[in-house]
Coordinates of C-alpha atoms in Angstrom, one line a residue:
M1 CA 0.0 0.0 0.0
K2 CA 3.0 2.3 0.7
R3 CA 3.9 2.8 -3.0
L4 CA 0.3 3.3 -3.9
L5 CA -0.2 6.0 -1.3
T6 CA 3.1 7.8 -1.4
T7 CA 2.6 8.7 -5.1
L8 CA -0.7 10.3 -4.3
A9 CA -1.4 14.1 -4.2
L10 CA -1.0 15.6 -0.8
A11 CA -2.8 18.6 0.8
A12 CA -2.4 20.7 3.9
T13 CA -4.7 21.9 6.6
T14 CA -3.2 25.1 8.1
F15 CA -1.1 27.9 6.7
G16 CA 2.4 27.9 8.1
A17 CA 5.0 30.6 8.4
F18 CA 5.9 30.6 4.8
A19 CA 4.6 33.1 2.2
Q20 CA 1.1 32.2 1.0
N21 CA 2.3 32.1 -2.6
T22 CA 5.2 29.8 -1.8
L23 CA 5.5 26.1 -1.1
H24 CA 8.6 25.2 1.0
I25 CA 10.0 21.8 0.3
E26 CA 13.1 20.3 2.1
G27 CA 14.5 16.9 2.5
S28 CA 17.4 14.5 2.5
N29 CA 18.4 11.3 0.8
E30 CA 21.9 9.9 0.2
M31 CA 20.8 8.9 -3.3
I32 CA 20.5 12.6 -4.3
G33 CA 23.4 14.1 -6.3
D34 CA 24.3 17.8 -6.5
S35 CA 20.9 19.2 -7.6
V36 CA 17.2 18.8 -7.3
Y37 CA 14.5 19.9 -9.9
V38 CA 11.0 20.9 -9.0
I39 CA 8.3 20.8 -11.6
T40 CA 4.8 22.3 -11.7
R41 CA 2.4 23.2 -14.5
A42 CA 4.0 26.6 -14.8
T43 CA 7.6 25.2 -14.9
F44 CA 7.0 22.1 -16.9
R45 CA 9.2 23.1 -19.7
N46 CA 11.7 25.0 -17.5
P47 CA 12.0 23.2 -14.1
L48 CA 13.2 25.1 -11.1
G49 CA 16.7 23.7 -10.2
V50 CA 18.3 24.1 -6.7
A51 CA 21.6 22.9 -5.4
A52 CA 21.8 19.9 -3.1
K53 CA 24.7 19.1 -0.7
D54 CA 25.3 15.8 1.0
G55 CA 21.9 14.7 -0.2
K56 CA 20.1 17.6 1.4
F57 CA 18.1 20.3 -0.3
S58 CA 15.7 23.1 0.4
V59 CA 13.5 25.1 -1.9
D60 CA 10.9 27.8 -1.8
M61 CA 8.7 27.1 -4.8
P62 CA 6.5 29.9 -6.1
L63 CA 3.0 28.5 -6.1
S64 CA -0.3 30.4 -6.5
E65 CA -2.7 27.5 -6.4
V66 CA -3.0 23.9 -5.2
Q67 CA -1.5 21.6 -7.8
T68 CA 0.7 18.5 -8.3
V69 CA 4.4 19.1 -7.8
Y70 CA 7.1 16.7 -9.0
V71 CA 10.5 16.6 -7.3
M72 CA 13.4 14.9 -9.0
G73 CA 16.9 14.5 -7.4
K74 CA 19.7 14.2 -9.8
P75 CA 21.5 10.8 -9.5
K76 CA 25.0 10.8 -8.1
T77 CA 26.3 8.8 -11.0
P78 CA 24.8 7.8 -14.4
N79 CA 24.2 4.3 -13.0
D80 CA 22.2 5.5 -10.0
R81 CA 18.4 5.9 -10.0
G82 CA 18.3 9.2 -8.3
V83 CA 15.2 10.2 -6.3
R84 CA 11.7 11.1 -7.5
F85 CA 8.5 11.8 -5.5
T86 CA 5.2 13.6 -6.1
L87 CA 3.0 15.6 -3.8
L88 CA 0.1 18.0 -4.1
G89 CA 1.7 21.4 -3.4
V90 CA -0.3 23.8 -1.3
P91 CA 0.7 27.5 -1.1
G92 CA 1.9 28.6 2.3
E93 CA 2.8 25.0 3.4
K94 CA 5.9 23.1 4.4
A95 CA 6.7 19.6 3.2
V96 CA 9.7 17.6 4.6
Y97 CA 10.9 14.6 2.6
S98 CA 13.0 11.8 4.2
A99 CA 14.1 8.3 3.3
E100 CA 14.3 5.2 5.6
G101 CA 15.9 2.3 3.7
T102 CA 13.8 1.6 0.7
H103 CA 10.9 3.7 1.9
F104 CA 10.3 7.4 1.9
Y105 CA 8.0 9.6 3.9
I106 CA 6.6 13.2 3.8
T107 CA 5.8 15.1 6.9
G108 CA 6.1 18.8 7.9
S109 CA 3.1 21.0 8.5
Q110 CA 0.2 19.6 10.5
F111 CA -1.5 18.1 7.4
Y112 CA 1.6 16.2 6.4
K113 CA 2.0 14.9 9.9
E114 CA -1.6 13.6 9.7
F115 CA -0.9 12.1 6.3
D116 CA 2.2 10.5 7.6
T117 CA 0.1 8.8 10.3
I118 CA -2.2 7.3 7.6
D119 CA 0.7 6.5 5.3
R120 CA 2.6 4.5 7.9
A121 CA -0.5 2.7 9.1
T122 CA -1.4 1.5 5.6
E123 CA 2.1 1.0 4.4
K124 CA 2.3 -2.7 5.2
M125 CA -1.3 -3.6 4.5
E126 CA -1.4 -6.4 1.9
K127 CA -5.0 -6.0 1.0
L128 CA -6.3 -2.9 -0.8
E129 CA -9.7 -3.2 0.9
D130 CA -8.0 -3.0 4.3
A131 CA -6.4 0.3 3.3
R132 CA -9.7 1.6 2.0
D133 CA -11.4 0.7 5.3
Y134 CA -8.7 2.4 7.3
V135 CA -8.8 5.7 5.4
V136 CA -12.6 5.8 5.3
N137 CA -12.7 5.2 9.0
Y138 CA -10.0 7.8 9.6
A139 CA -12.1 10.3 7.7
K140 CA -15.2 9.5 9.8
K141 CA -13.3 9.8 13.0
H142 CA -11.5 13.0 11.9
P143 CA -14.0 14.9 9.7
T144 CA -12.1 18.2 10.0
S145 CA -8.9 16.7 8.7
E146 CA -7.9 17.2 5.1
A147 CA -5.4 14.3 5.1
P148 CA -7.9 11.7 3.8
V149 CA -8.5 13.9 0.8
A150 CA -5.1 12.9 -0.5
M151 CA -6.3 9.4 -0.9
L152 CA -9.4 10.1 -3.0
A153 CA -7.8 9.3 -6.3
S154 CA -6.4 5.9 -5.3
L155 CA -9.1 4.0 -3.3
G156 CA -11.9 3.7 -5.9
Y157 CA -15.1 5.5 -6.5
E158 CA -17.2 4.2 -3.6
A159 CA -14.4 4.8 -1.0
A160 CA -13.9 8.3 -2.4
Q161 CA -17.6 9.0 -2.0
D162 CA -17.5 7.8 1.6
I163 CA -14.5 10.0 2.3
E164 CA -16.2 13.0 0.7
K165 CA -19.3 12.5 2.7
A166 CA -17.4 12.2 6.0
L167 CA -15.7 15.7 5.5
T168 CA -17.2 18.7 7.2
P169 CA -18.7 21.4 4.9
E170 CA -15.8 23.6 5.8
V171 CA -13.3 21.1 4.6
R172 CA -15.3 19.9 1.6
N173 CA -15.9 23.5 0.4
G174 CA -12.7 25.0 1.6
R175 CA -9.4 25.5 -0.2
M176 CA -9.3 21.9 -1.4
K177 CA -12.7 22.3 -3.1
A178 CA -11.4 22.5 -6.7
Y179 CA -9.1 19.6 -6.1
I180 CA -11.9 17.4 -4.7
D181 CA -14.2 18.5 -7.5
N182 CA -11.6 17.5 -10.1
V183 CA -10.8 14.1 -8.5
M184 CA -14.5 13.2 -8.0
A185 CA -15.2 14.2 -11.6
G186 CA -12.4 11.9 -12.8
L187 CA -13.6 9.1 -10.6
Q188 CA -17.1 9.5 -11.9
K189 CA -15.9 9.2 -15.4
Q190 CA -13.8 6.2 -14.5
H191 CA -16.8 4.6 -12.8
E192 CA -18.9 5.0 -16.0
E193 CA -16.0 3.4 -18.0
D194 CA -15.9 0.6 -15.5
L195 CA -19.6 -0.1 -16.0
A196 CA -19.1 -0.2 -19.7
A197 CA -16.1 -2.5 -19.2
A198 CA -18.2 -4.8 -17.0
K199 CA -20.4 -5.5 -20.0
K200 CA -17.4 -6.8 -21.9
Q201 CA -16.3 -8.8 -18.9
G202 CA -19.7 -10.2 -17.9
A203 CA -20.4 -13.9 -17.2
G204 CA -21.2 -15.8 -20.4
V205 CA -19.5 -13.4 -22.7
V206 CA -17.2 -15.1 -25.3
A207 CA -13.6 -14.0 -24.6
P208 CA -12.2 -12.0 -27.5
A209 CA -9.6 -13.8 -29.5
F210 CA -6.0 -12.7 -29.6
T211 CA -2.6 -13.9 -30.5
L212 CA 0.5 -12.5 -28.7
K213 CA 4.2 -13.4 -28.4
D214 CA 5.2 -15.7 -25.6
I215 CA 8.4 -15.6 -23.5
N216 CA 10.3 -17.3 -26.3
G217 CA 9.0 -14.9 -29.0
K218 CA 6.6 -17.4 -30.5
D219 CA 2.9 -16.8 -31.2
L220 CA 0.5 -18.0 -28.6
S221 CA -3.2 -17.7 -29.3
L222 CA -6.1 -17.9 -26.8
A223 CA -7.8 -20.3 -29.2
S224 CA -5.0 -22.8 -28.6
L225 CA -6.1 -23.1 -24.9
K226 CA -9.7 -23.9 -25.7
G227 CA -11.0 -27.0 -23.9
K228 CA -9.3 -25.9 -20.7
Y229 CA -10.2 -23.6 -17.8
V230 CA -8.0 -20.6 -18.2
V231 CA -7.2 -17.6 -16.0
L232 CA -6.2 -14.5 -17.9
D233 CA -4.0 -12.6 -15.6
F234 CA -3.5 -9.0 -16.8
W235 CA -0.4 -7.7 -14.8
G236 CA 2.8 -5.8 -15.0
S237 CA 6.2 -5.8 -13.3
W238 CA 5.5 -2.2 -12.2
C239 CA 2.2 -3.1 -10.4
I240 CA 2.8 -3.6 -6.7
W241 CA -0.5 -5.4 -6.1
C242 CA 0.3 -7.8 -9.0
I243 CA 3.7 -8.6 -7.4
R244 CA 2.2 -9.0 -3.9
G245 CA -0.4 -11.4 -5.3
I246 CA 2.2 -13.8 -6.8
P247 CA 2.7 -16.0 -3.7
K248 CA -1.0 -16.7 -3.5
M249 CA -1.2 -17.2 -7.3
K250 CA 1.6 -19.8 -7.0
E251 CA -0.2 -21.5 -4.1
Y252 CA -3.4 -21.9 -6.0
Y253 CA -1.7 -22.9 -9.2
N254 CA -0.1 -25.8 -7.4
K255 CA -3.2 -26.6 -5.4
Y256 CA -5.3 -27.2 -8.5
K257 CA -2.5 -28.1 -10.9
G258 CA -3.8 -29.6 -14.1
K259 CA -7.3 -28.3 -13.5
F260 CA -6.7 -24.9 -15.0
E261 CA -4.0 -22.9 -16.8
I262 CA -2.9 -19.4 -16.1
L263 CA -2.0 -17.1 -19.0
G264 CA -0.1 -14.0 -17.7
I265 CA -0.6 -11.1 -20.0
D266 CA 2.1 -8.5 -19.3
C267 CA 1.0 -4.9 -19.9
N268 CA 2.6 -1.4 -19.9
D269 CA 6.1 -2.9 -19.6
T270 CA 9.2 -3.2 -21.7
P271 CA 10.0 -6.7 -22.9
E272 CA 13.1 -6.6 -20.9
K273 CA 11.4 -5.7 -17.6
W274 CA 8.7 -8.3 -18.3
K275 CA 11.1 -11.2 -18.9
A276 CA 13.2 -10.1 -15.9
A277 CA 10.1 -10.2 -13.6
V278 CA 9.1 -13.6 -14.8
E279 CA 12.6 -14.9 -14.1
K280 CA 12.9 -13.1 -10.8
H281 CA 9.6 -14.3 -9.4
Q282 CA 9.9 -17.8 -11.0
L283 CA 6.4 -17.8 -12.5
P284 CA 5.7 -21.3 -13.8
W285 CA 2.7 -20.6 -16.0
L286 CA 2.3 -19.4 -19.5
H287 CA 3.2 -15.8 -20.4
V288 CA 2.6 -13.4 -23.3
Y289 CA 3.6 -9.8 -23.8
N290 CA 1.0 -7.2 -24.7
P291 CA 2.5 -4.4 -26.7
R292 CA 1.2 -0.8 -26.4
D293 CA -0.3 -0.8 -29.8
S294 CA -2.4 -3.9 -29.1
K295 CA -6.2 -3.8 -28.8
V296 CA -6.4 -6.5 -26.2
L297 CA -6.9 -4.2 -23.2
N298 CA -9.7 -2.4 -25.0
D299 CA -11.3 -5.6 -26.2
Y300 CA -11.5 -6.9 -22.6
G301 CA -12.3 -3.5 -21.1
I302 CA -9.4 -3.6 -18.7
Q303 CA -9.5 -0.7 -16.3
G304 CA -7.0 -1.7 -13.6
F305 CA -4.3 -4.1 -12.6
P306 CA -4.2 -6.8 -11.7
T307 CA -7.4 -8.1 -13.5
K308 CA -8.0 -11.8 -13.5
I309 CA -10.6 -13.4 -15.8
L310 CA -11.6 -17.0 -15.5
L311 CA -12.7 -18.6 -18.7
D312 CA -14.5 -21.9 -19.0
P313 CA -13.4 -24.7 -21.5
E314 CA -15.7 -23.1 -24.2
G315 CA -13.8 -19.8 -23.9
K316 CA -16.6 -18.0 -22.1
I317 CA -16.1 -15.7 -19.2
V318 CA -17.0 -17.2 -15.8
K319 CA -16.1 -14.2 -13.7
T320 CA -13.8 -11.1 -13.7
V321 CA -12.0 -10.0 -10.5
V322 CA -10.2 -6.6 -10.5
G323 CA -7.5 -6.0 -7.9
E324 CA -5.8 -8.5 -5.6
D325 CA -9.1 -9.6 -4.2
P326 CA -9.6 -12.7 -2.0
S327 CA -12.8 -13.4 -3.9
F328 CA -10.7 -14.7 -6.8
Y329 CA -9.3 -17.5 -4.7
T330 CA -12.8 -18.3 -3.4
L331 CA -13.9 -18.6 -7.0
L332 CA -11.1 -21.1 -7.7
D333 CA -12.0 -23.1 -4.6
E334 CA -15.7 -23.2 -5.7
T335 CA -14.8 -24.2 -9.2
F336 CA -12.1 -26.7 -8.7
G337 CA -12.4 -27.8 -5.1
K338 CA -15.3 -30.1 -5.6

């Protein structure tokens, strides 16, 4: 949950001691080289660069409205990854970035402290629904806090609605109003697209045909698997929930070995990262690579990752499960555990 939440937009609750048209950002990370670049809509083509020393930096970023801010630390050497993080900049506020091992955190003004509390609580949660419940309950217990607003875009339409309803009118219609309006409008649109996608993924629908390249560069068609139960697993090496679900997938693949096949469909990856992930995680099932110009995602109405679709031996959809949801494994037990 950590990587999901830490890339979200952040907001603030009270104006600090900084100029109201300035966002103060400071931080430290030993991975940062000699400079840091801060990017907003206004500086997209000409990022603001500031010097960094011993991995530490401090910048007062001119900012007149709430918006997403991107911070990129220059790598120490060409072989290093450098540092990148994103936050929702709020004029007059202070954000403090820090790194602890492979994790990073953002604290600072009161809002960021509240956000940090949520962030750390949800960081190790393996199930998305647990994180949703935590944030929704936090919003209900702290209706005057803006911190849950930062989670709106990541927890799904229904959870976002629950969070929005929990906020006091002062918070809902305060300085974050435009941000909330934009996020909710986007989620509403996504919800409508999800409903349209559900029609493509409904039980009894014949799965659209496709042929993609397998791990050895050979054509593999869905038609070649007809006569078997097949799980289409839409995933990517970049998808944290996909990776976290691998142990459970392996467990059930072995539990009902021979009763169904898994076809991993890698999406939004490079071939190199795809193959490296298959090798790293020792995935024993079939794999194909879905190039960016493919129509497969559209044909299946894929809106999120992972998405798992169980097909019957006739090639018809039994059920679609979006996200790393326990109901998928319940489905396998009900289908093959008889």
